[in-house]
mmCIF file of C-alpha atoms and ligand atoms in Angstrom:
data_model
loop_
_atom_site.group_PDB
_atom_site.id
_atom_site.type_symbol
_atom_site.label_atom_id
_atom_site.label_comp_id
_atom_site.label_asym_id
_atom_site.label_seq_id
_atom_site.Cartn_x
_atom_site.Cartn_y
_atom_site.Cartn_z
ATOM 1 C CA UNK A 1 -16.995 -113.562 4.316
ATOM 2 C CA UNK A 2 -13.238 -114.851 5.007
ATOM 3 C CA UNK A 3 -11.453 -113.376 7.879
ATOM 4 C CA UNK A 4 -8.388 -111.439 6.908
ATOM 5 C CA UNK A 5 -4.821 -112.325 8.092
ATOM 6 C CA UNK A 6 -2.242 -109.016 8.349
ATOM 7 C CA UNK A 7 0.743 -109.586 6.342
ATOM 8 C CA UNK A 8 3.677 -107.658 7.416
ATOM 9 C CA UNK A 9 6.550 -108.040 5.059
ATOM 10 C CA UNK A 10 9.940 -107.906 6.302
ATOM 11 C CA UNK A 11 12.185 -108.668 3.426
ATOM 12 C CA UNK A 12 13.683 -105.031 2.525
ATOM 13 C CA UNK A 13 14.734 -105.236 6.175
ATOM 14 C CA UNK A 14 14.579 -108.186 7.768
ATOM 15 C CA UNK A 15 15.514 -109.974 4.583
ATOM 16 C CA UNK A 16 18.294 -107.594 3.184
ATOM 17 C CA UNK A 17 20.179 -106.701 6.837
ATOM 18 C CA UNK A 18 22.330 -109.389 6.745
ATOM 19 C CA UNK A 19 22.884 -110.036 3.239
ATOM 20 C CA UNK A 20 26.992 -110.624 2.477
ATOM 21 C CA UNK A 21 25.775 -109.187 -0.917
ATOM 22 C CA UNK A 22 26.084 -105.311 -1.406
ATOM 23 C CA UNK A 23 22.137 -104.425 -3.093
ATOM 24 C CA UNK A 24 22.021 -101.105 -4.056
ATOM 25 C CA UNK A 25 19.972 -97.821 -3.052
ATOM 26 C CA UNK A 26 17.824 -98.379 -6.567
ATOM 27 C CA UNK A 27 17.133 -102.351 -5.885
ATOM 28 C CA UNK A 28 16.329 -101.540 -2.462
ATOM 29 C CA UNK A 29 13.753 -99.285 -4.007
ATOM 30 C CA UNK A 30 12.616 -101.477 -6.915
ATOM 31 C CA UNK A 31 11.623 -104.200 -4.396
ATOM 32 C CA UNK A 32 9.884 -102.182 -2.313
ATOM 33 C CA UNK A 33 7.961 -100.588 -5.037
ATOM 34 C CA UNK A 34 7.388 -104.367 -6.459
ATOM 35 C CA UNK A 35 5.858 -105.379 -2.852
ATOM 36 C CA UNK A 36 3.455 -102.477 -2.717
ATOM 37 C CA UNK A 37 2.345 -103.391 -6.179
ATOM 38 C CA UNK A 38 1.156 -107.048 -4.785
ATOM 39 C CA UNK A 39 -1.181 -106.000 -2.295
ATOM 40 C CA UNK A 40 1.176 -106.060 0.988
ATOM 41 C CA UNK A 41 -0.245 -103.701 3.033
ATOM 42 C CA UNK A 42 2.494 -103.612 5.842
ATOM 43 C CA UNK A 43 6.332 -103.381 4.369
ATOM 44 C CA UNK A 44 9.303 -102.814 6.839
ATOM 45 C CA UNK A 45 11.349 -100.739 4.332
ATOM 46 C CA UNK A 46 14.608 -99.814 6.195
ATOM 47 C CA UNK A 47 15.894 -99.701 9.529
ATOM 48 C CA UNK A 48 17.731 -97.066 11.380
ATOM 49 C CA UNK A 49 20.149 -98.622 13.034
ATOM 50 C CA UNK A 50 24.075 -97.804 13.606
ATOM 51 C CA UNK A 51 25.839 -98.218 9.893
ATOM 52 C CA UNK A 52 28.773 -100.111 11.845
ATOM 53 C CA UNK A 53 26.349 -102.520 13.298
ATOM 54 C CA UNK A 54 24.169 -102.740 10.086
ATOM 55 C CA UNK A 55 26.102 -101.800 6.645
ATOM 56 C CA UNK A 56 23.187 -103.070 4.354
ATOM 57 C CA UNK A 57 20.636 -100.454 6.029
ATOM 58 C CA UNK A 58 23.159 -97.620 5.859
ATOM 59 C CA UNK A 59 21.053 -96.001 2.993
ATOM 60 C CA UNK A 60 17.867 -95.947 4.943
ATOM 61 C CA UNK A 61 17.033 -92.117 4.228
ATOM 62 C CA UNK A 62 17.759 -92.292 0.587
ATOM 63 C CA UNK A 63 15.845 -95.737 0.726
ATOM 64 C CA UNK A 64 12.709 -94.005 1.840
ATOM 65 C CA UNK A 65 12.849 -91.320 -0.334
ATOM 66 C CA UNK A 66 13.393 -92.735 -3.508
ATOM 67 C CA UNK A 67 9.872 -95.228 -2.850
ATOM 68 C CA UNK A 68 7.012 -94.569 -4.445
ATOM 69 C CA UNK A 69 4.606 -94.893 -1.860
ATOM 70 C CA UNK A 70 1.057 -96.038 -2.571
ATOM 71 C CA UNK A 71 -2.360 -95.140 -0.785
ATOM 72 C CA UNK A 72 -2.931 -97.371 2.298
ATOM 73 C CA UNK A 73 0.737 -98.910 2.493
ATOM 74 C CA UNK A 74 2.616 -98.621 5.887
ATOM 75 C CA UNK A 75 5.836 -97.992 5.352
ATOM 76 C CA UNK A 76 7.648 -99.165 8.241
ATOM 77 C CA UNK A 77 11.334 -98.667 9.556
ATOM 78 C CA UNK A 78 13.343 -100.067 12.547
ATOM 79 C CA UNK A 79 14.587 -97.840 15.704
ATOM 80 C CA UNK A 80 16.744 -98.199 18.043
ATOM 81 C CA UNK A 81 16.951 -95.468 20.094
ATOM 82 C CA UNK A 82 16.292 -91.240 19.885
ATOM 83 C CA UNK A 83 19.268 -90.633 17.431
ATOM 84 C CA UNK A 84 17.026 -93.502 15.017
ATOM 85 C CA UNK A 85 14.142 -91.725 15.476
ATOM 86 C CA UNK A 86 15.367 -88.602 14.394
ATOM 87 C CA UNK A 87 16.657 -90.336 11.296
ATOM 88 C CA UNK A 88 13.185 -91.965 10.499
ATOM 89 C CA UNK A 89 11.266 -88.661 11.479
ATOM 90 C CA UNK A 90 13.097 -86.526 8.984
ATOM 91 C CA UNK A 91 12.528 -89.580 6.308
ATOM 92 C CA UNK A 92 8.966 -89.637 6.846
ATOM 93 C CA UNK A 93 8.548 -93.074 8.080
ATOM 94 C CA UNK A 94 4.550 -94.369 8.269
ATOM 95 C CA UNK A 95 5.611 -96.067 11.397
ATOM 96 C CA UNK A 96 8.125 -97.654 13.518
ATOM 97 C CA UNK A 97 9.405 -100.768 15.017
ATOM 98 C CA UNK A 98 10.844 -100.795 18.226
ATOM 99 C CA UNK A 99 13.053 -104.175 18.879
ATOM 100 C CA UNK A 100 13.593 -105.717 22.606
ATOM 101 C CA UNK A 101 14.772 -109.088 23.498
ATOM 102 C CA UNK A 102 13.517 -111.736 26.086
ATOM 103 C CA UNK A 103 16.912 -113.082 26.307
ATOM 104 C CA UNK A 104 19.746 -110.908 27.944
ATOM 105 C CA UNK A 105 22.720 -112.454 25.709
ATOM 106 C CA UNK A 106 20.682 -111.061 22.707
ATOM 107 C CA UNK A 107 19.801 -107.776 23.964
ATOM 108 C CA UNK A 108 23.879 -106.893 24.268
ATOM 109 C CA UNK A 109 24.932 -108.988 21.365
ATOM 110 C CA UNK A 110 21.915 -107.117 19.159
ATOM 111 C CA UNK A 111 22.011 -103.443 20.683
ATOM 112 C CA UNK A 112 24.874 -103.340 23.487
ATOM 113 C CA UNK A 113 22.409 -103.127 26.580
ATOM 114 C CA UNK A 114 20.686 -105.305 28.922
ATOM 115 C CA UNK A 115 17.081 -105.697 28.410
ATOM 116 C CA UNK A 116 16.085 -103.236 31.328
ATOM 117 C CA UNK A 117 18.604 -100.857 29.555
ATOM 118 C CA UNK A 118 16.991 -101.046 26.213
ATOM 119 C CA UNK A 119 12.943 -100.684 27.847
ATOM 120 C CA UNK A 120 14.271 -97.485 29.419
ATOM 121 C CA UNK A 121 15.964 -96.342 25.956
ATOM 122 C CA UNK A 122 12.564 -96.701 24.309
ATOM 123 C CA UNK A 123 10.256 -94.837 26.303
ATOM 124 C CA UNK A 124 11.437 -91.654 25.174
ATOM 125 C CA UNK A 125 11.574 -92.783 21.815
ATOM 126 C CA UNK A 126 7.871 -94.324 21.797
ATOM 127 C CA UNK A 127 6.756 -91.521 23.371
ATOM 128 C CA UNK A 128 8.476 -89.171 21.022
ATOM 129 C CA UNK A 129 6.979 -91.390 17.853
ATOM 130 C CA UNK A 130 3.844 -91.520 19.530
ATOM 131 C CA UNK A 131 3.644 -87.842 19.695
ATOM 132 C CA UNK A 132 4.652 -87.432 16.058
ATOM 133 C CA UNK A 133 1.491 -89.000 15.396
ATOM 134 C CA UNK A 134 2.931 -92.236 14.389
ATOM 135 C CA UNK A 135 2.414 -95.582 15.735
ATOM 136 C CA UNK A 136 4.411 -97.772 17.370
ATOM 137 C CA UNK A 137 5.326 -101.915 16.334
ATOM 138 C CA UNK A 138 7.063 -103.969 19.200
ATOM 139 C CA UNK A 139 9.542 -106.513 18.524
ATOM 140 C CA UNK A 140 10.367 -109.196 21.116
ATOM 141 C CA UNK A 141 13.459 -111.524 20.265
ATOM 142 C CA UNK A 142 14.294 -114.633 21.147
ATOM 143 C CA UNK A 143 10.891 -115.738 22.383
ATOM 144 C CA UNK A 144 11.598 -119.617 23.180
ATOM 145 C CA UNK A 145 15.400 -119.646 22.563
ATOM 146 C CA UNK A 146 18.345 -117.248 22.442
ATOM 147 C CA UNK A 147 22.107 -118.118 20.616
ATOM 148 C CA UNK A 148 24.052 -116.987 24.051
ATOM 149 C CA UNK A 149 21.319 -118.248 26.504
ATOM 150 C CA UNK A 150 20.033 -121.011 25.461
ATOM 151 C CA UNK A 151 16.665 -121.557 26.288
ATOM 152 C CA UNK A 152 13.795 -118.615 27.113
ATOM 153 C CA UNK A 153 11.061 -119.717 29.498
ATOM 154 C CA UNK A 154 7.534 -118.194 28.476
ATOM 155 C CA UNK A 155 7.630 -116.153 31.179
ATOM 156 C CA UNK A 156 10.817 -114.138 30.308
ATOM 157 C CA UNK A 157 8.818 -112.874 26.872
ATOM 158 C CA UNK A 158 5.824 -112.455 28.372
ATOM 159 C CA UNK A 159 7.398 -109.789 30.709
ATOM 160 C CA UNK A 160 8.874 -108.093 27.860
ATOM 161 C CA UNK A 161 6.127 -108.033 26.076
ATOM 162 C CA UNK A 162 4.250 -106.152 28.451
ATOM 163 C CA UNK A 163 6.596 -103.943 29.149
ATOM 164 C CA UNK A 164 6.441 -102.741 25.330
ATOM 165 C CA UNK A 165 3.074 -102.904 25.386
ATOM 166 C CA UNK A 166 2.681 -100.727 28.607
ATOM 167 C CA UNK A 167 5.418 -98.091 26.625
ATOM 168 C CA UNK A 168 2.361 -97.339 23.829
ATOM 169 C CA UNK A 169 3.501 -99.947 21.336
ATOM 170 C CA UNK A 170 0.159 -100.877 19.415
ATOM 171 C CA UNK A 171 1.057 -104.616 18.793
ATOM 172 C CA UNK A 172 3.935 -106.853 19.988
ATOM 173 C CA UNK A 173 5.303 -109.296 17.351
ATOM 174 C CA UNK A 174 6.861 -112.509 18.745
ATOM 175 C CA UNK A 175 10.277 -113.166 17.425
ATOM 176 C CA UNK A 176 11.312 -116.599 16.822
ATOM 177 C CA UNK A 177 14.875 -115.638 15.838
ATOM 178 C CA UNK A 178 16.971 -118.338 15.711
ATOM 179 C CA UNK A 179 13.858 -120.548 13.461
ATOM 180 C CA UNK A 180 14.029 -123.326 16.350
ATOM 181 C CA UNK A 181 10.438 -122.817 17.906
ATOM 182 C CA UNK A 182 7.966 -125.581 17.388
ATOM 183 C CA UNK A 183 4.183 -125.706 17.775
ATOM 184 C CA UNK A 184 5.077 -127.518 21.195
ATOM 185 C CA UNK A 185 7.801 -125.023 22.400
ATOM 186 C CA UNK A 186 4.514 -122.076 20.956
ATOM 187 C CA UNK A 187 2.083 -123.551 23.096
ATOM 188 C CA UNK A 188 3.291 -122.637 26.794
ATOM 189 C CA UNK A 189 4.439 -119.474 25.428
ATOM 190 C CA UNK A 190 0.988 -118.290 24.040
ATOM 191 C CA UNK A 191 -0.432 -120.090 27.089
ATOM 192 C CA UNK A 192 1.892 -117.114 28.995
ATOM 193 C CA UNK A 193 1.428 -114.360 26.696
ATOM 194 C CA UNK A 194 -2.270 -114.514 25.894
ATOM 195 C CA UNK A 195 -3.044 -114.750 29.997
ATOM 196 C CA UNK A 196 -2.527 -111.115 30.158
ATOM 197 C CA UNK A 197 -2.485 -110.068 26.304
ATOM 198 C CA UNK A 198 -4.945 -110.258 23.857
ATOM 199 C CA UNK A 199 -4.579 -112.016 20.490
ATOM 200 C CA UNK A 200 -5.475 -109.281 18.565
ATOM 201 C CA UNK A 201 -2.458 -107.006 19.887
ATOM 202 C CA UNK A 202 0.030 -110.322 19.269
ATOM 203 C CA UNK A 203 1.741 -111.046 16.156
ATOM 204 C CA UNK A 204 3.875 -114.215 14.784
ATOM 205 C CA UNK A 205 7.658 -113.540 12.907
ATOM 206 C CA UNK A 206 8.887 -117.042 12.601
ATOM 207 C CA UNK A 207 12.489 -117.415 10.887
ATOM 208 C CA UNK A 208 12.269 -120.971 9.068
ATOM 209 C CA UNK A 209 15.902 -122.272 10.052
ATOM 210 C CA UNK A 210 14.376 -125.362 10.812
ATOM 211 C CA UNK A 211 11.108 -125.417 8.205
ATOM 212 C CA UNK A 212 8.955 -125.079 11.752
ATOM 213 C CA UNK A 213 7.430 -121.564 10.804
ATOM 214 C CA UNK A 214 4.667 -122.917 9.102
ATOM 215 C CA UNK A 215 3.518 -125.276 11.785
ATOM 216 C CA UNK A 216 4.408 -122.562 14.074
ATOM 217 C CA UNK A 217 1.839 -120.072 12.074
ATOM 218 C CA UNK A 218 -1.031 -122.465 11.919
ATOM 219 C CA UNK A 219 -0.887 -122.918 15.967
ATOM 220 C CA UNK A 220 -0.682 -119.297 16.487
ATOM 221 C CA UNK A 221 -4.211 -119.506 14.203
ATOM 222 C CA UNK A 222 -5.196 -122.113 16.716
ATOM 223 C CA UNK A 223 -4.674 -119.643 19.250
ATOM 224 C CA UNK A 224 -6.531 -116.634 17.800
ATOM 225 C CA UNK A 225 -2.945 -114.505 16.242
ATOM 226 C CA UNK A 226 -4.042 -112.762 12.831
ATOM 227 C CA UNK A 227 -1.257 -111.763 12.033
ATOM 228 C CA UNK A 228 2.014 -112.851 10.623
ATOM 229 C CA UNK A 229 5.351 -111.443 9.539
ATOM 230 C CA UNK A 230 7.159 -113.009 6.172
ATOM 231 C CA UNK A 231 9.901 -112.269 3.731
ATOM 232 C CA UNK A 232 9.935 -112.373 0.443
ATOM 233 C CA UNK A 233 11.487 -115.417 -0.739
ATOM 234 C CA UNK A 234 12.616 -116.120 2.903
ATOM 235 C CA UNK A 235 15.427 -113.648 2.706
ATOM 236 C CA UNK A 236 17.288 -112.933 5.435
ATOM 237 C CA UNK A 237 18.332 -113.138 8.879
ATOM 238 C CA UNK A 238 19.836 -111.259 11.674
ATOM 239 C CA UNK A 239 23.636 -110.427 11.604
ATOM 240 C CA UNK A 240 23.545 -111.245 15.794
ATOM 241 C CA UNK A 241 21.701 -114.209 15.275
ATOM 242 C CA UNK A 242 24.091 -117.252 13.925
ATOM 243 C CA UNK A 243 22.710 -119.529 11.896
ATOM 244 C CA UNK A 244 19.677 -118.442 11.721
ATOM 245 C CA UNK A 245 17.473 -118.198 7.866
ATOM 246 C CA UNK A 246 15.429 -115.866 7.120
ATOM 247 C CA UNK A 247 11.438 -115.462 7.983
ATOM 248 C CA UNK A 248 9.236 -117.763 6.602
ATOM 249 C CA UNK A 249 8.690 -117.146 2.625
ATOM 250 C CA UNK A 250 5.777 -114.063 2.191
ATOM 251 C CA UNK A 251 4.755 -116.522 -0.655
ATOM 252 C CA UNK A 252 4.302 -119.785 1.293
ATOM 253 C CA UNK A 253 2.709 -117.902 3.693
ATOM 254 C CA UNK A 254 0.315 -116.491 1.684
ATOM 255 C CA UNK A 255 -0.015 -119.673 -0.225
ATOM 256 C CA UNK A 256 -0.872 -121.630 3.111
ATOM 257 C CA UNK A 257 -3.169 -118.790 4.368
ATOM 258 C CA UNK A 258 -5.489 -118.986 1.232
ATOM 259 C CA UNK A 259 -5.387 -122.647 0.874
ATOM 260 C CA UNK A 260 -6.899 -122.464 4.422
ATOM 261 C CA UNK A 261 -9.324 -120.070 3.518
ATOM 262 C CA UNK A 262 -8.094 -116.768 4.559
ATOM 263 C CA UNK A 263 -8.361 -113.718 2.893
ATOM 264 C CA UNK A 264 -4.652 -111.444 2.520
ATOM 265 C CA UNK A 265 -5.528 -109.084 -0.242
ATOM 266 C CA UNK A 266 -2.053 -110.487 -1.838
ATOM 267 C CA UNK A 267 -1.817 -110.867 -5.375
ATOM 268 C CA UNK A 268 -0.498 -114.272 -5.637
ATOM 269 C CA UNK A 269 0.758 -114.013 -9.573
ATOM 270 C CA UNK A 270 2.428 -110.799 -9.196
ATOM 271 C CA UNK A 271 4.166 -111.634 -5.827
ATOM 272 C CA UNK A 272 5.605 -115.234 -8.097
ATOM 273 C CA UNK A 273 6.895 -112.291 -10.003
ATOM 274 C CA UNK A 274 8.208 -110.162 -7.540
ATOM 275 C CA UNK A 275 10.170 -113.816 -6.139
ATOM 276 C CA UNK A 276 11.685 -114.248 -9.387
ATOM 277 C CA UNK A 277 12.697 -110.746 -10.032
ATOM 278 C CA UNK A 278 14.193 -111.253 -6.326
ATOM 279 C CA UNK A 279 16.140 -114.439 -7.105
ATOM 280 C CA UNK A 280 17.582 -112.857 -10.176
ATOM 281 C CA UNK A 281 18.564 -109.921 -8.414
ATOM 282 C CA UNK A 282 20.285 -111.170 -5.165
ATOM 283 C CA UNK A 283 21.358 -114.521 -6.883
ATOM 284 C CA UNK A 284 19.930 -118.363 -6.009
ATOM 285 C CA UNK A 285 20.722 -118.767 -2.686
ATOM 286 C CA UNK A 286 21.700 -115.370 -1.273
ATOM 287 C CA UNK A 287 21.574 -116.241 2.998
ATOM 288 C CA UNK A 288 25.029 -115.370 4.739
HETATM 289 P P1 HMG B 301 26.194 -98.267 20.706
HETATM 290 O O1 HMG B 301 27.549 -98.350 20.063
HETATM 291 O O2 HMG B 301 26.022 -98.793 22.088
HETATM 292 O O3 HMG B 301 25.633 -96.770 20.595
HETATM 293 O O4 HMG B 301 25.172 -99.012 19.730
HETATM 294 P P2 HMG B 301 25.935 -95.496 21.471
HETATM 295 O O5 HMG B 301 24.629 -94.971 21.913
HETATM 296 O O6 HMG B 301 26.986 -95.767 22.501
HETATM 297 O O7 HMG B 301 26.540 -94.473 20.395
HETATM 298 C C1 HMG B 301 27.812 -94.721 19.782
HETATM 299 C C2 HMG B 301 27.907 -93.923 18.487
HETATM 300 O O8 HMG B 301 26.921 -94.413 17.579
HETATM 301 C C3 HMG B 301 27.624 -92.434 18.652
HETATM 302 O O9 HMG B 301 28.440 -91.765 17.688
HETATM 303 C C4 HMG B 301 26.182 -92.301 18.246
HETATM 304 O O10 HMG B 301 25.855 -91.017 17.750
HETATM 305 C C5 HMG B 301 26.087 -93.334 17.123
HETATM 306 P P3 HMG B 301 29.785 -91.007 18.119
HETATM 307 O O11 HMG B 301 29.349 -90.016 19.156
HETATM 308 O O12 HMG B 301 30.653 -92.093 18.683
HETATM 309 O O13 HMG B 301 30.269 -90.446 16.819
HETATM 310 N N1 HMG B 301 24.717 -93.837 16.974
HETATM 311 C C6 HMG B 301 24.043 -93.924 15.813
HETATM 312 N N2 HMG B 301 24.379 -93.614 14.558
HETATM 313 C C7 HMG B 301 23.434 -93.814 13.603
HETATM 314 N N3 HMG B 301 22.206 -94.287 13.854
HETATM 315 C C8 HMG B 301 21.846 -94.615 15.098
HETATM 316 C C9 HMG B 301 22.781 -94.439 16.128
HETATM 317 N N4 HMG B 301 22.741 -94.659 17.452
HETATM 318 C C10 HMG B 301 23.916 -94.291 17.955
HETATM 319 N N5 HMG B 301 20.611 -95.087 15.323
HETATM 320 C C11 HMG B 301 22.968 -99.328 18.844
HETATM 321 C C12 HMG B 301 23.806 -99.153 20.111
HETATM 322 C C13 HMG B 301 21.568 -99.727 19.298
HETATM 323 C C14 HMG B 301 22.936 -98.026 18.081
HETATM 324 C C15 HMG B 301 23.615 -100.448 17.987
HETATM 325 O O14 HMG B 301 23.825 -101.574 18.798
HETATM 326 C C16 HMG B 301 22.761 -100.836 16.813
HETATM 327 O O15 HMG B 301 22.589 -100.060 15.887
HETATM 328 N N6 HMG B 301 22.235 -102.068 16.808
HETATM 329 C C17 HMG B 301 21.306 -102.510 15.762
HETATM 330 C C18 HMG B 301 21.395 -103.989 15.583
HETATM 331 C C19 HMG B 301 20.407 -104.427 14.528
HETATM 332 O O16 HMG B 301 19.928 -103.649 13.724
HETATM 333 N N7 HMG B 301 20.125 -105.751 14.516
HETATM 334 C C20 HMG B 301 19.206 -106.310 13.555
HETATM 335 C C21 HMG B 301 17.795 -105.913 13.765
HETATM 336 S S1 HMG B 301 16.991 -106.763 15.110
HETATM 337 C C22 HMG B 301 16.380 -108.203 14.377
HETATM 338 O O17 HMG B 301 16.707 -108.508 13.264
HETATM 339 C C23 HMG B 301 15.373 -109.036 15.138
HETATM 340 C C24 HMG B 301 13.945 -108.888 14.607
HETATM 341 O O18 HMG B 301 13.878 -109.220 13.241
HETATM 342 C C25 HMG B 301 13.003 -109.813 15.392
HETATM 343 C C26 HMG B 301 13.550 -111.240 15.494
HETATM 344 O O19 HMG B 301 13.823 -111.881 14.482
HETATM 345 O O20 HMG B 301 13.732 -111.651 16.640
HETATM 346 C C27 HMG B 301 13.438 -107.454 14.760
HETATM 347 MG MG1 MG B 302 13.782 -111.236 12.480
#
């Protein structure tokens, strides 16, 4: 039997947030409705984030109430503190994300606060999720370098990481924001991570600035990660990151997973569909 590889697509969030391009409440909801329809199991679907910050995820609420959501989908949203949580509560989120950076430049460029400031902003809002009977996703940014910092020793993420993990977050994804990791920039970091974390609570979420995130997926493979976040088409980007592209394509992820012998559960045909109906929509090369 082929091991399975979790999928966690980002591009309704992730790949929309930063878009210069309005998209509208009913596209949001067409392409989240096309996702579901390929197999992803996982789909971050809105965030809840300040509309100044943010303008593309200001429809969040209508956004998750105009999907069509489909047995055994996780519908996932970003939070960033209680006032988000209340948002994504009343929506009926399937879960949330909760976003910390190793880097202290990105924490207050991303969500005005140091990093200690933003782990004692989410405790009540993990716990508060947690008791809602929803779980709990854990971003860390900036995992080998940050755009105000420069570079992030292992170290720095592996403390965060923990500390997320020790708030009741199920699984911490490792952020690669800027795109510029490389398997050898990975390799001391998972060295650090994995010493107190196992692989199976660790996930990848490569941006492809620098076409490394594929190289950067199959070491994380290496190194026992099963699972990966993408987005469709490689939308995206984060408005506090400059320069950076989007994650690496859900598509040539999946593509490279199954040529490797994986298993995703992703229909391959209908997500070539769901890419072209994306193109059309947003445009050929849609990145900021
Ligand atoms: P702040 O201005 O410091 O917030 O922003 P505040 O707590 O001082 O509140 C100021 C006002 O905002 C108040 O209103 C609050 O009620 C309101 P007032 O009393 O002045 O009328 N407010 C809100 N309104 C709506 N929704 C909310 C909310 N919170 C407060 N949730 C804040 C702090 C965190 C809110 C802001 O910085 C923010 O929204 N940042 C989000 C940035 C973001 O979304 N970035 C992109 C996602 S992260 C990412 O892409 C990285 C990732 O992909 C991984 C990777 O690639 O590394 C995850
Ligand atoms: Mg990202």
């Amino acid at each position: 039997m082929t091991e399975s590889i979790r999928v966690y697509e980002m591009g309704p969030r992730d790949g929309l947030q930063s878009l210069a391009v309005p998209v509208s409440t009913p596209d949001k909801i067409a392409l989240i409705d096309r996702l579901s329809g390929c197999g992803l199991r996982h789909i971050e679907a809105a965030s809840f984030v300040h509309p100044r910050w943010v303008p593309q995820m200001a429809d969040a609420s209508a956004v998750m109430q105009g999907i069509t959501r489909q047995a055994g989908v996780t519908y996932a949203a970003l939070v960033p503190n209680l006032r988000g949580l209340e948002g994504a509560l009343a929506a009926q989120v399937s879960e949330i994300a909760v976003f910390a950076s190793a880097s202290q430049g990105f924490s207050q460029a991303n969500i005005n606060c140091s990093i200690e400031h933003s782990l004692e902003r989410f405790a009540p809002v993990v716990h508060a999720a947690l008791a809602a009977g929803l779980r709990v996703r854990g971003y860390v940014s900036c995992i080998t370098h940050c755009p105000y910092d420069g570079e992030v020793t292992p170290a720095q993420t592996a403390t965060v990481s923990r500390c997320l993990l020790d708030l009741g977050c199920y699984e911490i994804s490792l952020g690669d924001t800027l795109g510029r990791a490389t398997p050898a920039t990975l390799r001391p970091l998972l060295d650090a991570v994995l010493a107190d974390i196992p692989a199976s609570q660790l996930a990848g979420h490569f941006h492809d600035t620098f076409a490394h995130a594929l190289d950067n997926v199959d070491q994380c493979l290496d190194y026992g990660l099963r699972g990966f976040d993408a987005s469709v088409g490689g939308l995206g980007g984060c408005p506090y990151a400059p320069g950076a592209r989007g994650n690496v394509a859900t598509e040539a992820l999946i593509e490279r997973l199954h040529q490797r012998g994986w298993s995703t559960g992703v229909d391959v045909q209908r997500l070539a569909q769901v890419v072209t109906w994306t193109r059309h929509l947003l445009g050929a090369d849609p990145h900021v």
